[in-house]
C-alpha positions in Angstrom: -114.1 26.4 37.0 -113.1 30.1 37.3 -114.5 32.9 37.9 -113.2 36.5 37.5 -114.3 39.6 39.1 -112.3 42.8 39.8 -112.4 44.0 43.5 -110.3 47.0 45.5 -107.2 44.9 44.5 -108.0 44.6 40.7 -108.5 40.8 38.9 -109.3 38.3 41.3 -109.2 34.6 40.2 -111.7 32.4 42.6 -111.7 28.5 42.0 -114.9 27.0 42.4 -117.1 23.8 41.5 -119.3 23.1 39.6 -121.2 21.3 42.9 -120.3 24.9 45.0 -121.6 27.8 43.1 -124.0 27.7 39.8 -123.3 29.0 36.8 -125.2 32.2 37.3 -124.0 32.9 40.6 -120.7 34.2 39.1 -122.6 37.4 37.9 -123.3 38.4 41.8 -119.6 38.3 42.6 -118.4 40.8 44.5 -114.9 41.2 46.6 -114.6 44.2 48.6 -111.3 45.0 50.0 -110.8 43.7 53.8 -108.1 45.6 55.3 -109.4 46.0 58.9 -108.6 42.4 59.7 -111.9 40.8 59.1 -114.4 43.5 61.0 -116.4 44.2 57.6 -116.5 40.6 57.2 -117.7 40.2 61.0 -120.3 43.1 60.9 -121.6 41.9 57.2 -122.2 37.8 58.3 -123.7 39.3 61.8 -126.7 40.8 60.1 -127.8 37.3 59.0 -125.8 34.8 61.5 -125.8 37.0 65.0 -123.2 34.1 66.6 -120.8 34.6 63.9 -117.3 35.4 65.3 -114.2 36.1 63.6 -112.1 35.0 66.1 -113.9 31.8 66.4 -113.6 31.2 62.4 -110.0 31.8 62.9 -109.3 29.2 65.8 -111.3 27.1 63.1 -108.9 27.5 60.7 -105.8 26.9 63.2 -107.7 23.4 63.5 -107.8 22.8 59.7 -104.4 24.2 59.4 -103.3 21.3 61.8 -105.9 18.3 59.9 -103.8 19.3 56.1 -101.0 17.2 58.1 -99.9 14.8 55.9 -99.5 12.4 58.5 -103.6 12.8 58.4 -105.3 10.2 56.4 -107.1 12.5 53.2 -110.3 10.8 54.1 -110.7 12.5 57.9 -109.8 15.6 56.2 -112.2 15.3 53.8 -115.3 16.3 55.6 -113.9 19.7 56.2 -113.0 20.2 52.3 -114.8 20.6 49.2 -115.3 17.1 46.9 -113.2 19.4 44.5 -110.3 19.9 46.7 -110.3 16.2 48.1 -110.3 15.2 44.7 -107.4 17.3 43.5 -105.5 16.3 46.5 -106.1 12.7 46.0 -105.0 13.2 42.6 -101.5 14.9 43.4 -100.8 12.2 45.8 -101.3 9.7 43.5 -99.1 10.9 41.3 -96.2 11.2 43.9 -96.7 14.5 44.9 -96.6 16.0 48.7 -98.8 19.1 48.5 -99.9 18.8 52.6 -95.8 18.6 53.3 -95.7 22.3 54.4 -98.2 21.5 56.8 -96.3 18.6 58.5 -95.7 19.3 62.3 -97.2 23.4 61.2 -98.2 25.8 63.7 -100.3 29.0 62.8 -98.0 32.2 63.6 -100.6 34.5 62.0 -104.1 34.2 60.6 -105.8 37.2 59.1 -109.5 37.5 57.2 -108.6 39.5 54.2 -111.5 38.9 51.4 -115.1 38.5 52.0 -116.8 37.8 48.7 -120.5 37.3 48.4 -122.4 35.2 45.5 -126.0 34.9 45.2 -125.8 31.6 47.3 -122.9 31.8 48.8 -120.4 33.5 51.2 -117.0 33.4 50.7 -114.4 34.2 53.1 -110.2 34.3 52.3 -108.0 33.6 54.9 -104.2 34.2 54.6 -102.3 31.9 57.3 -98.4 32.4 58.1 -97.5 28.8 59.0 -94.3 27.9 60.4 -93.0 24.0 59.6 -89.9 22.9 60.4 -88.0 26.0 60.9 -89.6 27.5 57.7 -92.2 30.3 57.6 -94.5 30.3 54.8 -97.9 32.1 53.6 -101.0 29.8 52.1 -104.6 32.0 51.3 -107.3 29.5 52.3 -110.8 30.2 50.7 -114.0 28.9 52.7 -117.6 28.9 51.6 -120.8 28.7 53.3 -124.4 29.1 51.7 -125.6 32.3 52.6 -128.4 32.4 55.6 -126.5 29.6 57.2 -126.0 30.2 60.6 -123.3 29.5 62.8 -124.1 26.2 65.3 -123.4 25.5 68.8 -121.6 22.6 67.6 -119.8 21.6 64.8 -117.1 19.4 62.5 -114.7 20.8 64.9 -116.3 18.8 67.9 -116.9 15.6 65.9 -120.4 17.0 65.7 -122.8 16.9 62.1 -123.3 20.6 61.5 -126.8 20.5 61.0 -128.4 17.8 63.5 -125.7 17.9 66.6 -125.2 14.4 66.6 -121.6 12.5 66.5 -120.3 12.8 63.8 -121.1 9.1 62.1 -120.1 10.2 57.5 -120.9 7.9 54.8 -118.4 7.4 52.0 -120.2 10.8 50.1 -119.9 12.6 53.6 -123.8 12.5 54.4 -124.7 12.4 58.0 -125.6 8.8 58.8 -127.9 10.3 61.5 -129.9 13.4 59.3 -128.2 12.9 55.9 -127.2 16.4 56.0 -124.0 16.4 53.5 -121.7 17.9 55.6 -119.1 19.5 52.9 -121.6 20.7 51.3 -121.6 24.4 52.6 -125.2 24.2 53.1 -124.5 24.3 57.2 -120.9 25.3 57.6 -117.7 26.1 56.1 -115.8 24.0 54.1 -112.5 24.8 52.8 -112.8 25.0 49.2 -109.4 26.1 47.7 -105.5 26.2 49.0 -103.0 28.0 47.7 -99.4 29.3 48.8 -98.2 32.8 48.2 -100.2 35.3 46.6 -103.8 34.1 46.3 -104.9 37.3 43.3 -103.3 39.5 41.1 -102.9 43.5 42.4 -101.5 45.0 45.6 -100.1 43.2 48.6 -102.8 42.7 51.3 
């Protein structure tokens, strides 16, 4: 669905699922203004998550970034993306289209926090990436939630680890830890990258 909110930058369209954020979450939206490069963020998830680091969450995305390859079967990118956004993915290559063919061979020249939005459940942080692929530089905004409380882990999708329990990472086909059972794209431990869009990610000024 969609949910609206206005923010420092005016209207801001968020995509979520139905599976991400209940219905009456979308009443405790709010979406302050980052301009600082992801401090507020940093200082805000630190009063609940003390290991949270920014630039941490940013080599995390430079490791997604590089996984959206379409050279990377959708299934091992699925843990680290919403059922939504696997499914809508699944569903544009199906049809013929290539919407991970910005991403082939891509490195990450810039990665910036610039929205930290916060639900009753949920944190939701924006990222916009400049990602350079094949001689062409373009912008994406990637959106990652996480249930509020959650805390950041020594280990994690990144290492092949489950989020919750540590162990190698062993996924059945609905992405539950075969070890705990933990669903690991849930948001309920970790991030998971929940929408993906090129160029300007909301409507009002420039970030």
């Amino acid at each position: 669905g969609l949910g609206l909110l206005v923010g420092g930058g005016g209207l801001v369209v968020i995509r979520t699922t139905r599976s991400m954020l209940a219905r009456d979450d979308l009443a405790h939206l709010v979406a302050p203004e980052v301009g600082d490069g992801g401090h507020v963020a940093e200082t805000a998830l630190r009063a609940t998550d003390p290991a949270f680091s920014r630039e941490q969450f940013l080599a995390r995305v430079q490791h997604l970034v590089a996984k959206l390859a379409p050279q990377t079967p959708l299934d091992d990118l699925h843990p680290f993306i919403s059922d939504g956004l696997y499914q809508r993915l699944r569903t544009q290559e199906r049809l013929g289209d290539q919407p991970r063919a910005p991403f082939a061979e891509s490195v990450v020249k810039a990665a910036l926090i610039t929205r930290h939005a916060v639900t009753a459940a949920y944190d939701q942080l924006t990222v916009r990436a400049t990602v350079v692929s094949a001689g062409r530089e373009q912008t994406f905004h990637l959106s990652f939630l996480r249930r509020r409380g959650a805390r950041t882990q020594p280990t994690d999708l990144t290492q092949n680890r489950c989020p919750q329990c540590g162990a190698p990472l062993a996924l059945t086909a609905t992405q539950r830890c075969a070890h705990c059972e933990a669903i690991v794209n849930s948001g309920a431990y970790d991030w998971v990258l929940c929408e993906l869009s090129p160029g300007v990610h909301h409507l009002g000024r420039a970030q």
